[in-house]
PDB file of C-alpha atoms in Angstrom:
ATOM      1  CA  MET A  20     132.127 -99.646 -37.757  1.00 79.00           C
ATOM      2  CA  TYR A  21     130.628-102.127 -35.302  1.00 76.00           C
ATOM      3  CA  THR A  22     129.606-104.457 -38.111  1.00 89.00           C
ATOM      4  CA  THR A  23     132.998-104.244 -39.819  1.00 91.00           C
ATOM      5  CA  LEU A  24     134.859-104.765 -36.545  1.00 94.00           C
ATOM      6  CA  THR A  25     132.704-107.771 -35.682  1.00 94.00           C
ATOM      7  CA  THR A  26     133.494-109.291 -39.068  1.00 93.00           C
ATOM      8  CA  LEU A  27     137.231-108.696 -38.583  1.00 95.00           C
ATOM      9  CA  ILE A  28     137.155-110.296 -35.133  1.00 95.00           C
ATOM     10  CA  ASP A  29     135.278-113.327 -36.456  1.00 93.00           C
ATOM     11  CA  ARG A  30     137.944-113.759 -39.121  1.00 92.00           C
ATOM     12  CA  LEU A  31     140.721-113.316 -36.560  1.00 91.00           C
ATOM     13  CA  ASP A  32     139.181-116.040 -34.408  1.00 87.00           C
ATOM     14  CA  SER A  33     138.908-118.490 -37.282  1.00 87.00           C
ATOM     15  CA  ASN A  34     141.453-120.952 -38.596  1.00 88.00           C
ATOM     16  CA  LEU A  35     141.818-118.843 -41.736  1.00 86.00           C
ATOM     17  CA  VAL A  36     144.650-116.794 -40.233  1.00 90.00           C
ATOM     18  CA  SER A  37     146.590-119.757 -38.842  1.00 88.00           C
ATOM     19  CA  GLY A  38     150.164-119.683 -40.087  1.00 91.00           C
ATOM     20  CA  THR A  39     149.957-116.126 -41.431  1.00 94.00           C
ATOM     21  CA  GLY A  40     152.070-114.555 -38.700  1.00 94.00           C
ATOM     22  CA  VAL A  41     149.172-112.509 -37.332  1.00 97.00           C
ATOM     23  CA  ILE A  42     149.332-111.499 -33.645  1.00 97.00           C
ATOM     24  CA  ARG A  43     146.110-113.292 -32.813  1.00 96.00           C
ATOM     25  CA  TRP A  44     145.878-112.047 -29.234  1.00 97.00           C
ATOM     26  CA  GLY A  45     145.866-108.430 -30.460  1.00 97.00           C
ATOM     27  CA  CYS A  46     142.658-106.813 -31.707  1.00 97.00           C
ATOM     28  CA  PRO A  47     142.088-105.860 -35.343  1.00 97.00           C
ATOM     29  CA  VAL A  48     142.949-102.213 -36.033  1.00 98.00           C
ATOM     30  CA  PRO A  49     140.348-100.785 -38.425  1.00 97.00           C
ATOM     31  CA  SER A  50     141.718 -97.240 -38.043  1.00 97.00           C
ATOM     32  CA  PHE A  51     144.342 -95.112 -36.340  1.00 97.00           C
ATOM     33  CA  GLY A  52     142.370 -92.035 -35.354  1.00 96.00           C
ATOM     34  CA  ASP A  53     138.719 -91.127 -35.725  1.00 95.00           C
ATOM     35  CA  ILE A  54     137.736 -92.150 -39.242  1.00 96.00           C
ATOM     36  CA  ALA A  55     134.172 -90.957 -38.633  1.00 94.00           C
ATOM     37  CA  ASN A  56     135.477 -87.366 -38.545  1.00 94.00           C
ATOM     38  CA  SER A  57     138.269 -87.648 -41.102  1.00 96.00           C
ATOM     39  CA  GLN A  58     138.280 -86.274 -44.635  1.00 95.00           C
ATOM     40  CA  VAL A  59     141.836 -87.502 -45.283  1.00 97.00           C
ATOM     41  CA  ALA A  60     143.313 -90.952 -44.688  1.00 98.00           C
ATOM     42  CA  THR A  61     146.788 -92.292 -45.284  1.00 98.00           C
ATOM     43  CA  LEU A  62     147.217 -95.925 -46.269  1.00 97.00           C
ATOM     44  CA  GLY A  63     149.821 -98.500 -45.273  1.00 95.00           C
ATOM     45  CA  LEU A  64     150.107-102.264 -45.576  1.00 95.00           C
ATOM     46  CA  ASN A  65     149.339-103.517 -42.074  1.00 96.00           C
ATOM     47  CA  PRO A  66     149.849-102.432 -38.449  1.00 96.00           C
ATOM     48  CA  SER A  67     153.333-102.765 -37.008  1.00 95.00           C
ATOM     49  CA  ASN A  68     153.939-105.300 -34.257  1.00 95.00           C
ATOM     50  CA  ARG A  69     155.172-102.315 -32.255  1.00 95.00           C
ATOM     51  CA  GLU A  70     151.563-101.295 -31.795  1.00 97.00           C
ATOM     52  CA  PHE A  71     151.304-104.275 -29.426  1.00 97.00           C
ATOM     53  CA  VAL A  72     154.786-105.184 -28.190  1.00 96.00           C
ATOM     54  CA  ASP A  73     157.975-103.488 -27.003  1.00 94.00           C
ATOM     55  CA  ASP A  74     161.544-103.977 -28.270  1.00 91.00           C
ATOM     56  CA  SER A  75     161.754-107.299 -26.435  1.00 92.00           C
ATOM     57  CA  GLY A  76     158.478-108.628 -27.813  1.00 92.00           C
ATOM     58  CA  ASN A  77     156.558-108.155 -24.565  1.00 95.00           C
ATOM     59  CA  GLU A  78     152.971-106.941 -24.633  1.00 96.00           C
ATOM     60  CA  LEU A  79     152.621-103.206 -24.069  1.00 96.00           C
ATOM     61  CA  VAL A  80     150.750-102.538 -20.836  1.00 95.00           C
ATOM     62  CA  GLY A  81     149.522 -99.593 -18.766  1.00 93.00           C
ATOM     63  CA  THR A  82     150.060 -96.152 -20.235  1.00 93.00           C
ATOM     64  CA  LEU A  83     152.235 -97.661 -22.982  1.00 95.00           C
ATOM     65  CA  ARG A  84     149.347 -99.721 -24.357  1.00 96.00           C
ATOM     66  CA  ARG A  85     148.100 -98.629 -27.768  1.00 97.00           C
ATOM     67  CA  PHE A  86     145.395-101.143 -28.598  1.00 98.00           C
ATOM     68  CA  HIS A  87     143.382-103.745 -26.773  1.00 98.00           C
ATOM     69  CA  THR A  88     144.322-107.388 -26.479  1.00 98.00           C
ATOM     70  CA  LEU A  89     142.637-110.462 -25.058  1.00 97.00           C
ATOM     71  CA  ASN A  90     144.530-109.737 -21.845  1.00 97.00           C
ATOM     72  CA  SER A  91     143.464-106.088 -21.531  1.00 97.00           C
ATOM     73  CA  LEU A  92     139.839-106.974 -22.280  1.00 97.00           C
ATOM     74  CA  GLY A  93     139.918-109.777 -19.710  1.00 97.00           C
ATOM     75  CA  ILE A  94     138.749-112.501 -22.082  1.00 97.00           C
ATOM     76  CA  LYS A  95     140.275-115.806 -23.164  1.00 95.00           C
ATOM     77  CA  SER A  96     139.011-115.895 -26.742  1.00 94.00           C
ATOM     78  CA  TRP A  97     137.656-113.472 -29.337  1.00 95.00           C
ATOM     79  CA  ALA A  98     134.528-115.596 -29.277  1.00 94.00           C
ATOM     80  CA  ASP A  99     133.825-113.999 -25.872  1.00 96.00           C
ATOM     81  CA  VAL A 100     133.632-110.452 -27.287  1.00 96.00           C
ATOM     82  CA  ASP A 101     130.463-108.525 -26.516  1.00 95.00           C
ATOM     83  CA  ALA A 102     129.182-105.017 -27.309  1.00 95.00           C
ATOM     84  CA  ARG A 103     131.173-103.472 -24.459  1.00 96.00           C
ATOM     85  CA  HIS A 104     134.417-104.951 -25.763  1.00 97.00           C
ATOM     86  CA  LEU A 105     133.677-103.684 -29.267  1.00 97.00           C
ATOM     87  CA  SER A 106     133.118-100.176 -27.886  1.00 97.00           C
ATOM     88  CA  LEU A 107     136.417-100.312 -26.004  1.00 97.00           C
ATOM     89  CA  ILE A 108     138.316-101.368 -29.124  1.00 97.00           C
ATOM     90  CA  LEU A 109     136.761 -98.635 -31.258  1.00 97.00           C
ATOM     91  CA  GLU A 110     137.477 -96.056 -28.565  1.00 96.00           C
ATOM     92  CA  THR A 111     141.198 -96.874 -28.616  1.00 97.00           C
ATOM     93  CA  CYS A 112     141.175 -96.602 -32.411  1.00 97.00           C
ATOM     94  CA  SER A 113     139.447 -93.209 -32.420  1.00 95.00           C
ATOM     95  CA  ALA A 114     141.631 -91.807 -29.602  1.00 95.00           C
ATOM     96  CA  TYR A 115     144.897 -93.315 -30.881  1.00 96.00           C
ATOM     97  CA  PHE A 116     146.695 -90.003 -31.416  1.00 95.00           C
ATOM     98  CA  LEU A 117     145.602 -88.715 -28.006  1.00 93.00           C
ATOM     99  CA  GLY A 118     147.371 -91.541 -26.190  1.00 91.00           C
ATOM    100  CA  ASN A 119     150.724 -93.146 -26.975  1.00 94.00           C
ATOM    101  CA  PRO A 120     150.946 -93.090 -30.784  1.00 95.00           C
ATOM    102  CA  TYR A 121     153.939 -94.627 -32.540  1.00 95.00           C
ATOM    103  CA  ASP A 122     155.339 -91.178 -33.297  1.00 94.00           C
ATOM    104  CA  ARG A 123     158.538 -92.481 -34.842  1.00 90.00           C
ATOM    105  CA  TRP A 124     156.396 -93.662 -37.747  1.00 93.00           C
ATOM    106  CA  PHE A 125     153.443 -91.270 -37.799  1.00 96.00           C
ATOM    107  CA  LYS A 126     155.207 -87.934 -37.255  1.00 95.00           C
ATOM    108  CA  ILE A 127     157.028 -88.317 -40.582  1.00 94.00           C
ATOM    109  CA  LEU A 128     153.885 -89.169 -42.506  1.00 95.00           C
ATOM    110  CA  ASP A 129     151.967 -86.336 -40.852  1.00 96.00           C
ATOM    111  CA  GLN A 130     154.377 -83.917 -42.496  1.00 95.00           C
ATOM    112  CA  VAL A 131     152.823 -84.676 -45.902  1.00 96.00           C
ATOM    113  CA  VAL A 132     149.277 -84.986 -44.514  1.00 96.00           C
ATOM    114  CA  THR A 133     149.467 -81.360 -43.404  1.00 95.00           C
ATOM    115  CA  GLY A 134     149.577 -80.394 -47.071  1.00 95.00           C
ATOM    116  CA  THR A 135     145.800 -80.952 -47.004  1.00 95.00           C
ATOM    117  CA  ASN A 136     145.420 -78.604 -44.004  1.00 93.00           C
ATOM    118  CA  THR A 137     144.579 -81.570 -41.801  1.00 94.00           C
ATOM    119  CA  SER A 138     146.634 -83.579 -39.315  1.00 95.00           C
ATOM    120  CA  TYR A 139     146.544 -86.726 -37.228  1.00 96.00           C
ATOM    121  CA  TYR A 140     147.387 -84.613 -34.217  1.00 94.00           C
ATOM    122  CA  ALA A 141     145.077 -81.601 -34.651  1.00 86.00           C
ATOM    123  CA  SER A 142     142.361 -81.044 -32.039  1.00 78.00           C
ATOM    124  CA  ASN A 143     139.697 -81.363 -34.739  1.00 76.00           C
ATOM    125  CA  GLN A 144     141.830 -84.064 -36.425  1.00 69.00           C
ATOM    126  CA  LYS A 145     140.130 -84.711 -39.804  1.00 90.00           C
ATOM    127  CA  ALA A 146     142.943 -87.121 -40.737  1.00 96.00           C
ATOM    128  CA  CYS A 147     143.431 -90.772 -39.852  1.00 97.00           C
ATOM    129  CA  HIS A 148     145.490 -93.755 -40.978  1.00 98.00           C
ATOM    130  CA  LEU A 149     144.223 -97.009 -42.476  1.00 98.00           C
ATOM    131  CA  ASP A 150     145.900-100.239 -43.524  1.00 97.00           C
ATOM    132  CA  LEU A 151     145.096-102.635 -46.351  1.00 95.00           C
ATOM    133  CA  ILE A 152     145.214-105.459 -43.803  1.00 96.00           C
ATOM    134  CA  PRO A 153     143.972-104.490 -40.303  1.00 97.00           C
ATOM    135  CA  TYR A 154     145.896-107.252 -38.520  1.00 97.00           C
ATOM    136  CA  ALA A 155     149.356-106.780 -37.004  1.00 97.00           C
ATOM    137  CA  THR A 156     151.948-109.450 -37.759  1.00 96.00           C
ATOM    138  CA  MET A 157     155.037-110.330 -35.731  1.00 93.00           C
ATOM    139  CA  CYS A 158     157.280-109.567 -38.700  1.00 92.00           C
ATOM    140  CA  LYS A 159     157.120-106.876 -41.361  1.00 90.00           C
ATOM    141  CA  TRP A 160     154.749-107.359 -44.310  1.00 91.00           C
ATOM    142  CA  THR A 161     157.702-107.685 -46.693  1.00 89.00           C
ATOM    143  CA  GLU A 162     159.095-110.524 -44.571  1.00 93.00           C
ATOM    144  CA  LEU A 163     155.925-112.595 -44.872  1.00 94.00           C
ATOM    145  CA  SER A 164     155.859-115.259 -47.536  1.00 94.00           C
ATOM    146  CA  SER A 165     153.885-114.613 -50.702  1.00 93.00           C
ATOM    147  CA  GLN A 166     151.422-117.278 -49.564  1.00 94.00           C
ATOM    148  CA  GLN A 167     150.912-115.575 -46.199  1.00 94.00           C
ATOM    149  CA  ARG A 168     150.327-112.205 -47.863  1.00 93.00           C
ATOM    150  CA  SER A 169     147.917-113.753 -50.334  1.00 93.00           C
ATOM    151  CA  ILE A 170     145.886-115.383 -47.576  1.00 94.00           C
ATOM    152  CA  LEU A 171     145.638-112.140 -45.608  1.00 94.00           C
ATOM    153  CA  LEU A 172     144.589-110.185 -48.697  1.00 92.00           C
ATOM    154  CA  THR A 173     141.931-112.796 -49.396  1.00 91.00           C
ATOM    155  CA  ILE A 174     140.692-112.703 -45.793  1.00 91.00           C
ATOM    156  CA  ALA A 175     140.634-108.944 -45.303  1.00 92.00           C
ATOM    157  CA  GLY A 176     141.043-107.368 -48.708  1.00 89.00           C
ATOM    158  CA  ASP A 177     137.525-105.874 -48.553  1.00 93.00           C
ATOM    159  CA  THR A 178     138.165-104.000 -45.276  1.00 94.00           C
ATOM    160  CA  LEU A 179     139.388-100.784 -46.867  1.00 96.00           C
ATOM    161  CA  ALA A 180     136.323-100.556 -49.114  1.00 95.00           C
ATOM    162  CA  LEU A 181     133.950-101.079 -46.185  1.00 95.00           C
ATOM    163  CA  LEU A 182     135.710 -98.415 -44.123  1.00 96.00           C
ATOM    164  CA  LEU A 183     135.751 -95.862 -46.955  1.00 97.00           C
ATOM    165  CA  ARG A 184     132.113 -96.559 -47.796  1.00 96.00           C
ATOM    166  CA  ASP A 185     131.013 -95.751 -44.252  1.00 95.00           C
ATOM    167  CA  SER A 186     133.253 -92.715 -43.752  1.00 96.00           C
ATOM    168  CA  PRO A 187     133.555 -89.105 -44.984  1.00 96.00           C
ATOM    169  CA  VAL A 188     137.095 -89.709 -46.306  1.00 97.00           C
ATOM    170  CA  LYS A 189     137.614 -87.842 -49.590  1.00 96.00           C
ATOM    171  CA  ILE A 190     141.373 -88.210 -50.018  1.00 97.00           C
ATOM    172  CA  LEU A 191     143.441 -91.386 -49.670  1.00 98.00           C
ATOM    173  CA  ILE A 192     147.238 -91.014 -49.551  1.00 98.00           C
ATOM    174  CA  LEU A 193     149.322 -94.097 -50.369  1.00 98.00           C
ATOM    175  CA  ASN A 194     152.690 -94.305 -48.611  1.00 95.00           C
ATOM    176  CA  GLY A 195     155.244 -96.074 -50.784  1.00 94.00           C
ATOM    177  CA  ARG A 196     155.466 -98.235 -53.901  1.00 94.00           C
ATOM    178  CA  SER A 197     154.426-101.471 -52.203  1.00 93.00           C
ATOM    179  CA  VAL A 198     151.218 -99.862 -50.938  1.00 95.00           C
ATOM    180  CA  VAL A 199     150.529 -98.403 -54.392  1.00 97.00           C
ATOM    181  CA  GLU A 200     151.008-101.785 -56.066  1.00 95.00           C
ATOM    182  CA  GLN A 201     148.857-103.686 -53.577  1.00 93.00           C
ATOM    183  CA  PHE A 202     146.149-101.011 -53.736  1.00 95.00           C
ATOM    184  CA  GLN A 203     146.048-101.161 -57.550  1.00 95.00           C
ATOM    185  CA  ASP A 204     145.710-104.953 -57.389  1.00 92.00           C
ATOM    186  CA  ILE A 205     142.845-104.793 -54.900  1.00 88.00           C
ATOM    187  CA  ALA A 206     141.099-101.878 -56.622  1.00 88.00           C
ATOM    188  CA  GLY A 207     141.616-103.212 -60.115  1.00 88.00           C
ATOM    189  CA  VAL A 208     142.801 -99.787 -61.305  1.00 90.00           C
ATOM    190  CA  SER A 209     145.922 -98.273 -62.783  1.00 93.00           C
ATOM    191  CA  LEU A 210     146.757 -94.942 -61.214  1.00 97.00           C
ATOM    192  CA  GLU A 211     148.181 -92.196 -63.382  1.00 97.00           C
ATOM    193  CA  ARG A 212     151.959 -92.168 -63.029  1.00 96.00           C
ATOM    194  CA  GLN A 213     154.200 -89.092 -63.233  1.00 97.00           C
ATOM    195  CA  GLU A 214     157.929 -88.722 -62.630  1.00 96.00           C
ATOM    196  CA  MET A 215     158.781 -85.952 -60.157  1.00 96.00           C
ATOM    197  CA  PRO A 216     162.373 -84.643 -60.520  1.00 93.00           C
ATOM    198  CA  ASP A 217     162.203 -82.819 -57.177  1.00 93.00           C
ATOM    199  CA  TRP A 218     161.591 -86.132 -55.399  1.00 95.00           C
ATOM    200  CA  ALA A 219     164.746 -87.921 -56.607  1.00 91.00           C
ATOM    201  CA  LEU A 220     166.838 -89.606 -53.929  1.00 90.00           C
ATOM    202  CA  PRO A 221     170.565 -89.167 -54.680  1.00 82.00           C
ATOM    203  CA  ARG A 222     172.948 -92.145 -54.798  1.00 80.00           C
ATOM    204  CA  GLN A 223     176.737 -91.997 -54.988  1.00 76.00           C
ATOM    205  CA  SER A 224     177.655 -95.030 -57.064  1.00 78.00           C
ATOM    206  CA  THR A 225     174.324 -95.826 -58.735  1.00 78.00           C
ATOM    207  CA  PRO A 226     171.688 -93.750 -60.536  1.00 81.00           C
ATOM    208  CA  ASP A 227     169.420 -91.613 -58.373  1.00 82.00           C
ATOM    209  CA  VAL A 228     166.138 -93.184 -57.264  1.00 88.00           C
ATOM    210  CA  ILE A 229     163.524 -91.287 -59.239  1.00 93.00           C
ATOM    211  CA  GLY A 230     160.432 -89.930 -57.556  1.00 95.00           C
ATOM    212  CA  ILE A 231     157.057 -91.017 -58.877  1.00 97.00           C
ATOM    213  CA  ALA A 232     153.637 -89.531 -58.109  1.00 97.00           C
ATOM    214  CA  TYR A 233     150.428 -91.534 -58.529  1.00 98.00           C
ATOM    215  CA  GLN A 234     146.933 -90.131 -58.907  1.00 97.00           C
ATOM    216  CA  GLY A 235     143.428 -91.362 -59.600  1.00 96.00           C
ATOM    217  CA  MET A 236     139.771 -91.165 -58.607  1.00 96.00           C
ATOM    218  CA  ILE A 237     137.740 -94.139 -57.398  1.00 95.00           C
ATOM    219  CA  ASN A 238     134.041 -94.664 -56.736  1.00 95.00           C
ATOM    220  CA  SER A 239     134.198 -98.345 -55.936  1.00 93.00           C
ATOM    221  CA  LEU A 240     136.726-100.747 -54.456  1.00 92.00           C
ATOM    222  CA  SER A 241     136.878-104.543 -54.258  1.00 88.00           C
ATOM    223  CA  GLY A 242     133.478-104.662 -55.982  1.00 89.00           C
ATOM    224  CA  ILE A 243     131.928-102.433 -53.302  1.00 92.00           C
ATOM    225  CA  GLU A 244     130.327 -99.114 -54.266  1.00 95.00           C
ATOM    226  CA  LEU A 245     131.635 -96.341 -52.011  1.00 95.00           C
ATOM    227  CA  GLY A 246     128.718 -93.987 -52.547  1.00 95.00           C
ATOM    228  CA  HIS A 247     131.115 -91.072 -53.129  1.00 95.00           C
ATOM    229  CA  SER A 248     134.332 -90.277 -54.991  1.00 96.00           C
ATOM    230  CA  VAL A 249     137.734 -90.630 -53.350  1.00 97.00           C
ATOM    231  CA  LEU A 250     140.856 -88.928 -54.689  1.00 97.00           C
ATOM    232  CA  VAL A 251     143.806 -91.309 -54.476  1.00 98.00           C
ATOM    233  CA  LEU A 252     147.302 -89.812 -54.269  1.00 98.00           C
ATOM    234  CA  GLY A 253     150.498 -91.782 -53.817  1.00 97.00           C
ATOM    235  CA  PHE A 254     154.274 -91.622 -53.941  1.00 97.00           C
ATOM    236  CA  ASN A 255     156.841 -94.348 -54.529  1.00 95.00           C
ATOM    237  CA  HIS A 256     159.125 -93.488 -51.595  1.00 93.00           C
ATOM    238  CA  ASN A 257     158.232 -95.069 -48.280  1.00 89.00           C
ATOM    239  CA  LEU A 258     158.878 -92.071 -46.059  1.00 90.00           C
ATOM    240  CA  GLN A 259     159.886 -94.146 -43.035  1.00 85.00           C
ATOM    241  CA  SER A 260     162.143 -96.721 -44.686  1.00 77.00           C
ATOM    242  CA  SER A 261     163.383 -95.518 -48.082  1.00 68.00           C
ATOM    243  CA  PHE A 262     167.061 -94.629 -47.763  1.00 76.00           C
ATOM    244  CA  GLY A 263     167.889 -90.975 -48.334  1.00 79.00           C
ATOM    245  CA  VAL A 264     164.457 -89.375 -47.973  1.00 87.00           C
ATOM    246  CA  THR A 265     165.321 -85.762 -47.187  1.00 89.00           C
ATOM    247  CA  THR A 266     163.373 -82.921 -45.642  1.00 91.00           C
ATOM    248  CA  ASN A 267     163.285 -81.262 -49.048  1.00 92.00           C
ATOM    249  CA  VAL A 268     161.730 -84.342 -50.642  1.00 93.00           C
ATOM    250  CA  ILE A 269     159.082 -84.515 -47.933  1.00 95.00           C
ATOM    251  CA  ARG A 270     158.312 -80.825 -48.442  1.00 95.00           C
ATOM    252  CA  ALA A 271     158.020 -81.340 -52.195  1.00 96.00           C
ATOM    253  CA  ILE A 272     155.607 -84.244 -51.709  1.00 97.00           C
ATOM    254  CA  ARG A 273     153.568 -82.201 -49.221  1.00 96.00           C
ATOM    255  CA  LYS A 274     153.374 -79.304 -51.702  1.00 96.00           C
ATOM    256  CA  TRP A 275     152.178 -81.596 -54.486  1.00 97.00           C
ATOM    257  CA  ILE A 276     149.536 -83.173 -52.250  1.00 97.00           C
ATOM    258  CA  GLY A 277     148.358 -79.735 -51.191  1.00 96.00           C
ATOM    259  CA  LEU A 278     148.062 -78.416 -54.759  1.00 95.00           C
ATOM    260  CA  THR A 279     146.428 -81.570 -56.081  1.00 95.00           C
ATOM    261  CA  SER A 280     143.862 -81.809 -53.275  1.00 93.00           C
ATOM    262  CA  LYS A 281     143.084 -78.132 -52.659  1.00 85.00           C
ATOM    263  CA  GLU A 282     139.625 -78.333 -54.222  1.00 73.00           C
ATOM    264  CA  ILE A 283     138.688 -81.504 -52.335  1.00 73.00           C
ATOM    265  CA  VAL A 284     139.201 -80.618 -48.656  1.00 63.00           C
TER     266      VAL A 284
END
């Protein structure tokens, strides 16, 4: 993790990320939770700006702080990072769910994670969250320009592979269609697609939004051999933002994940 984090910080400190909307004073976020002890990981696009700022855009401080920044580390530039700073950053990542996690986002996703008999919040954890791009941006990923997204994927598109390679993660859960599509592009794979009637989101004046499950097995990613197999499971609904996601739909997704992964974890 130290090597990967050092690489991410070097990239953050370079001119490569200029103009991409990245919060450059906030540290990279390789993981939410202790990936070294996780068999299950969920996957998103990139960290929310709310991991670093409040509703008014001010830096989170004190007990509200979630991750380190240049300010909290007492340095002026990422070029000043030393081994102690790296340890502090990794500690906040590992202990994320023991502090002030962004529950409004993670509590919902944890409801499907528990289908694998793991949880972000369990004392022995065994579940964590990862992002395709480990840098927070001031606006949502979907609000970035295609050029900005392309640059970030070029800069950090190998991060997920490096993290999976050096971890015990056996199951990767993709949250939403955008994550599925970006993952397939990076991985160079086409996941098996299956319509799930129980996951349909009802609409009054238009056809229901069908539910789609995705499944596959990978041994390499972004040209990097993982050294072990990872079961990839996904769903097209973004549980936090898709309109009309019901408790019953979440339960159905959790049940499917549990049945599909029961021989893995």
